[in-house]
CSV table of C-alpha atoms and ligand atoms in Angstrom, one decimal:
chain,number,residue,atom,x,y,z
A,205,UNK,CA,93.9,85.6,107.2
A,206,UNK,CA,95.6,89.4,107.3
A,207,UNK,CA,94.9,91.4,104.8
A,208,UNK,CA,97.8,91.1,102.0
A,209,UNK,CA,100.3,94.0,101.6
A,210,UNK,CA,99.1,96.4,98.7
A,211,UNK,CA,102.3,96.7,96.4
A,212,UNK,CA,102.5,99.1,93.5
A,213,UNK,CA,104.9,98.1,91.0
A,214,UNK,CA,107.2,101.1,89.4
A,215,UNK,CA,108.2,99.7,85.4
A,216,UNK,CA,110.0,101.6,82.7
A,217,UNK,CA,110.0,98.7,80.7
A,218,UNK,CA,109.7,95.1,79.5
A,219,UNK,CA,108.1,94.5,83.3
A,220,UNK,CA,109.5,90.6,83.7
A,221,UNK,CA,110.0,91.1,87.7
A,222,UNK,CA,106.9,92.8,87.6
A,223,UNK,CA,105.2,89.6,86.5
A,224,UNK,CA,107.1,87.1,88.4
A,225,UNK,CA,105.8,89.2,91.3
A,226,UNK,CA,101.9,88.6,89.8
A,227,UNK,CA,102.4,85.0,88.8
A,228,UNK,CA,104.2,84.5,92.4
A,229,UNK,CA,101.2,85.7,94.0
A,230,UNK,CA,98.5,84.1,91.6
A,231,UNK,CA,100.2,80.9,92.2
A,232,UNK,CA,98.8,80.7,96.2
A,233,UNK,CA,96.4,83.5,97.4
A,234,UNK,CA,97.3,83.2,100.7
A,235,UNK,CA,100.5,85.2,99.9
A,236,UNK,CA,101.1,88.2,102.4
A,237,UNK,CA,101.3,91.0,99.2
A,238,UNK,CA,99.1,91.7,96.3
A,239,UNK,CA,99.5,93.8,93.3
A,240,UNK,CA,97.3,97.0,92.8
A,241,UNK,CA,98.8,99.0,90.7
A,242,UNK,CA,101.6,98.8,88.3
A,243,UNK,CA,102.7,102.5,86.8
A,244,UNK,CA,105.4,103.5,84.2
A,245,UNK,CA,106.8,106.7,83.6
A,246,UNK,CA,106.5,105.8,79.6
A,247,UNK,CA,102.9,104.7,78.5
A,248,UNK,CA,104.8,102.8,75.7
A,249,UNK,CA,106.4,100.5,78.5
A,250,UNK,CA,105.9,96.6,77.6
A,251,UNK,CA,105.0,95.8,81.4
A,252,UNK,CA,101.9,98.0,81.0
A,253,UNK,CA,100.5,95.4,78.6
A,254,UNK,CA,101.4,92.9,80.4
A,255,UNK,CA,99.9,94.2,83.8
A,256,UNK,CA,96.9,94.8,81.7
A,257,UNK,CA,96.4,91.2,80.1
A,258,UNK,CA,97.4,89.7,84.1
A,259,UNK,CA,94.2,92.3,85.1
A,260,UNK,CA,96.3,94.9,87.3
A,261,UNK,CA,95.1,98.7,86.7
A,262,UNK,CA,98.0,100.3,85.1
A,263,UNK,CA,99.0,104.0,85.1
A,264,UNK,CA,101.1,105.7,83.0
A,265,UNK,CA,102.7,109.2,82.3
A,266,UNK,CA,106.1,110.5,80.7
A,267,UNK,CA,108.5,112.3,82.4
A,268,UNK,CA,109.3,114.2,80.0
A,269,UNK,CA,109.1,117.9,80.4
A,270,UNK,CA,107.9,117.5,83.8
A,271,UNK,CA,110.6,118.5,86.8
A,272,UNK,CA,111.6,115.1,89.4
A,273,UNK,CA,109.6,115.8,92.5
A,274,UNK,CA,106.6,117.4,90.6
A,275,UNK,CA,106.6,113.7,88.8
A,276,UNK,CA,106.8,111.8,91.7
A,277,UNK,CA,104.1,113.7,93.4
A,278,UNK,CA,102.1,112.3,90.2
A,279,UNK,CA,103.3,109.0,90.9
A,280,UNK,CA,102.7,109.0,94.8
A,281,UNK,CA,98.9,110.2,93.9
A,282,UNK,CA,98.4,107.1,91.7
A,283,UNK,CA,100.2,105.1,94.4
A,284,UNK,CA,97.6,106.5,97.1
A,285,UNK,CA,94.7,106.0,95.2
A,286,UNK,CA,95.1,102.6,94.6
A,287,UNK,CA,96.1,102.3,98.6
A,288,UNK,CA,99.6,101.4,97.8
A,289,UNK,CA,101.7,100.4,101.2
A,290,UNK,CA,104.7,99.0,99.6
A,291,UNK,CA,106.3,100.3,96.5
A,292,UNK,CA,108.4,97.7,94.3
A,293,UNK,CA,111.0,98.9,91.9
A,294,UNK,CA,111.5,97.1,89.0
A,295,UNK,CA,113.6,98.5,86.3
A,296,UNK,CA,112.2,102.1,86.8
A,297,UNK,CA,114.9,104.0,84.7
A,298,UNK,CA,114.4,106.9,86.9
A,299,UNK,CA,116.2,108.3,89.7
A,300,UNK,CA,113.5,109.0,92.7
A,301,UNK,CA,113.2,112.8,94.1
A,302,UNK,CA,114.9,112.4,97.9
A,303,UNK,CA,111.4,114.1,98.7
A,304,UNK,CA,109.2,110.7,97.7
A,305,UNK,CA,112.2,108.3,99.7
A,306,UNK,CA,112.0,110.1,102.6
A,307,UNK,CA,108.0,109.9,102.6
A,308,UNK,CA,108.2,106.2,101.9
A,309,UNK,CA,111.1,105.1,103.8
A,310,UNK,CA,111.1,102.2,104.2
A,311,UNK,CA,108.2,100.8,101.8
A,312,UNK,CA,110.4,101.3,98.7
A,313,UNK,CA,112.1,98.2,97.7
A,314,UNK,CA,114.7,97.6,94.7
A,315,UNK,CA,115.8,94.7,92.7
A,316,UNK,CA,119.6,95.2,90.8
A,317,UNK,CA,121.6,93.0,88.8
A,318,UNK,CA,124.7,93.0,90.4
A,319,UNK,CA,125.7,91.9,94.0
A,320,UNK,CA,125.8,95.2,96.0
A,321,UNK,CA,127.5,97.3,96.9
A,322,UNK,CA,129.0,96.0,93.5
A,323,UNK,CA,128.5,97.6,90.2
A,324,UNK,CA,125.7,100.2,90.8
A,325,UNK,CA,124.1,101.9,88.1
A,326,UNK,CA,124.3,100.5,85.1
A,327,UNK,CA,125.6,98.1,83.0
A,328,UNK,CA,126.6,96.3,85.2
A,329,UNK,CA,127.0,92.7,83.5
A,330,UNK,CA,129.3,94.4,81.6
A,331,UNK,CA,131.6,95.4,84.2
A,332,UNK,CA,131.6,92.3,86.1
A,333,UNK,CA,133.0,90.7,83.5
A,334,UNK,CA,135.6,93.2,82.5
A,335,UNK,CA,137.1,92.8,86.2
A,336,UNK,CA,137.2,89.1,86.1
A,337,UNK,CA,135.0,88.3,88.4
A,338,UNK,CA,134.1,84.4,88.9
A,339,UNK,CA,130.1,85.0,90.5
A,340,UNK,CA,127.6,88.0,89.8
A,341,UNK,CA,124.0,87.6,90.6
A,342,UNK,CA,121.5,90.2,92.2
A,343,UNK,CA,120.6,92.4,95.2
A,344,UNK,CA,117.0,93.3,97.1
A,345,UNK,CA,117.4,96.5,98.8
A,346,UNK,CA,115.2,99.1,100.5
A,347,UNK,CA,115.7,102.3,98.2
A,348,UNK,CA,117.2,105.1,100.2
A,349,UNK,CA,117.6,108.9,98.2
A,350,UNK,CA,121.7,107.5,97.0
A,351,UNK,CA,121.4,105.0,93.7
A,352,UNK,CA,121.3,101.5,94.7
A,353,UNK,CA,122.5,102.1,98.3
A,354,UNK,CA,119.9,101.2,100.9
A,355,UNK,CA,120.3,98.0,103.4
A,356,UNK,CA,120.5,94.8,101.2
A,357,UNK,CA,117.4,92.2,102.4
A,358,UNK,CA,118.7,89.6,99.6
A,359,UNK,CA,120.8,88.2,97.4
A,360,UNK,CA,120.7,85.2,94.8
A,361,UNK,CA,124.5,84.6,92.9
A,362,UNK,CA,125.3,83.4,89.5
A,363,UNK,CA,128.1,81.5,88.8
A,364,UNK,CA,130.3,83.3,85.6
A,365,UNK,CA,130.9,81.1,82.8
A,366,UNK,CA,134.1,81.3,81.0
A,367,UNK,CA,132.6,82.2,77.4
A,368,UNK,CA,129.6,84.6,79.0
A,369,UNK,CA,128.5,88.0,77.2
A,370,UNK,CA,126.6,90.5,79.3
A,371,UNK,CA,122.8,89.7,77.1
A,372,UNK,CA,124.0,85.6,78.3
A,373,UNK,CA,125.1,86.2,82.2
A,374,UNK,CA,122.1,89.1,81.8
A,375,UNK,CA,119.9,86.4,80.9
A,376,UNK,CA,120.8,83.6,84.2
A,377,UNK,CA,120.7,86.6,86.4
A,378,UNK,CA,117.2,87.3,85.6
A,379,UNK,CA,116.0,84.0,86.1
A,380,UNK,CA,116.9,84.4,89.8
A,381,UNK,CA,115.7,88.0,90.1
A,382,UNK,CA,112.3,86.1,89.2
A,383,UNK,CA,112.9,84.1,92.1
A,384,UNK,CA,114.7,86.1,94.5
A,385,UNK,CA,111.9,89.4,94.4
A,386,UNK,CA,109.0,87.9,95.3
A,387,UNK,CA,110.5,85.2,98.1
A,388,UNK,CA,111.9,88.7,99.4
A,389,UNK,CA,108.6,91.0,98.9
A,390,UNK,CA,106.9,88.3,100.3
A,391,UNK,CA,109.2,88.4,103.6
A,392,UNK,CA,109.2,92.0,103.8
A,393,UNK,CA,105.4,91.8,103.4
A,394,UNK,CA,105.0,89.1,106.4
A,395,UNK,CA,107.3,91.5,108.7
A,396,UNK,CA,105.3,94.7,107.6
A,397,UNK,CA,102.2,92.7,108.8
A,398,UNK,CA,103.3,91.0,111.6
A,399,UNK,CA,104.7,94.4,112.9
A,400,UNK,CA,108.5,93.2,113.3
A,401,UNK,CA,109.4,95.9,109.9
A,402,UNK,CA,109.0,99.2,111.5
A,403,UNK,CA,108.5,101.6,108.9
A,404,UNK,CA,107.2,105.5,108.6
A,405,UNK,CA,103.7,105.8,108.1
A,406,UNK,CA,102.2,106.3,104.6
A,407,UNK,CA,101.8,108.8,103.6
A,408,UNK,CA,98.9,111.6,103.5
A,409,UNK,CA,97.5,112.5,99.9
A,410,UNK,CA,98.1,116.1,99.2
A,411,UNK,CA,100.1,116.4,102.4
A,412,UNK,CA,103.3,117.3,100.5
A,413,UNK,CA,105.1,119.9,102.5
A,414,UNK,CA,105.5,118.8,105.7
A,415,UNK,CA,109.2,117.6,105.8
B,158,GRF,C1,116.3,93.9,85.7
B,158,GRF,O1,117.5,93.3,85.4
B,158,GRF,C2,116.4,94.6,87.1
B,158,GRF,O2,117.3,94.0,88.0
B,158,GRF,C3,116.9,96.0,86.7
B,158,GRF,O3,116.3,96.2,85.4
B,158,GRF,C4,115.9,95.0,84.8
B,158,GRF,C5,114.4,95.1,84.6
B,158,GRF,O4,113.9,94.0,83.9
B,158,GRF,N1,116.7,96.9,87.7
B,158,GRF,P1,112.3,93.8,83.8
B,158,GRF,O5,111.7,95.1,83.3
B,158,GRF,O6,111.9,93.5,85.2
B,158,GRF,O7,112.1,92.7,82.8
């Protein structure tokens, strides 16, 4: 059996995907990825208790007062000493410094509720149901430095109902993001392994200047 692909989970929050991504995994070991670290950039994030009760080391530290890249260095140090190869967004409220993306492309993977290029940012229930729209749903994408831009990998859709709110449609979406990241973290994971998903190579700790 290959050795599984050591993903480090990125929260700001309640951490839902981040534990359909454990319970995915715990469900059949022989899964190509494993979890080794799940970090928050705000100890008080829900997800970190979560992580904690499912037995993943957690680490934490606000942002706050503390400039982008210098942040992310803190974050990539974590990610390296936990041997991270694959780096799994899920709801991290923060915008990445175009310093960590370029020294992880291509091992830094987003989930969004909307069906890209549709509706990135925010709030994005919201505005598919101000334009009318008859199907939402959610995107996998790598993360390049540009907000919810990179290659799409996958998508699930959602059909609109005709009396949806944003918190109801929010709601059936994230039942398939639960589905749809770890079926695609698990394919990305195989192609890593199986050395068809060229990527760069991770990167050095402490080796911070080189680009
Ligand atoms: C999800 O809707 C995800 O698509 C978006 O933020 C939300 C995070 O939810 N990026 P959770 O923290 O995984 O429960």
């Amino acid at each position: 059996m290959v050795d599984p692909v050591r993903v480090g989970v990125l929260i700001s929050g309640r951490g839902s995907n981040m534990q359909a991504l454990a319970e995915h995994r715990r469900r059949d070991p022989v899964r190509p990825y494993s979890l080794q670290l799940v970090a928050a950039n705000d100890p008080e994030a829900r997800g970190l208790v979560v992580a904690r009760r499912l037995g993943i080391p957690t680490w934490s530290h606000s942002h706050r007062g503390v400039a982008r890249a210098e942040f992310d260095r803190m974050v990539e140090a974590a990610l390296l000493e936990h041997r991270v190869e694959l780096v799994a967004l899920a709801g991290y409220m923060r915008l990445l410094s175009a310093e960590f993306v370029e020294r992880w492309a291509g091992r830094i993977l987003n989930i969004h509720p909307s069906l890209l290029p549709l509706y990135k940012g925010l709030d994005t229930h919201r505005r598919a149901l101000l334009a009318g729209d008859v199907v939402a749903g959610c995107s996998v994408h790598v993360v390049t430095p540009a907000l919810d831009d990179g290659p799409v990998l996958a998508q699930a859709e959602v059909r609109i109902r005709p009396r949806d709110t944003p918190e109801i449609l929010a709601d059936r979406v994230l039942a398939e993001e639960h589905k749809l990241y770890p079926r695609t973290i698990e394919a990305y994971a195989t192609g890593l392994r199986q050395g068809w998903l060229q990527v760069t190579p991770l990167p050095v700790r402490g080796d911070h200047h080189i680009i």
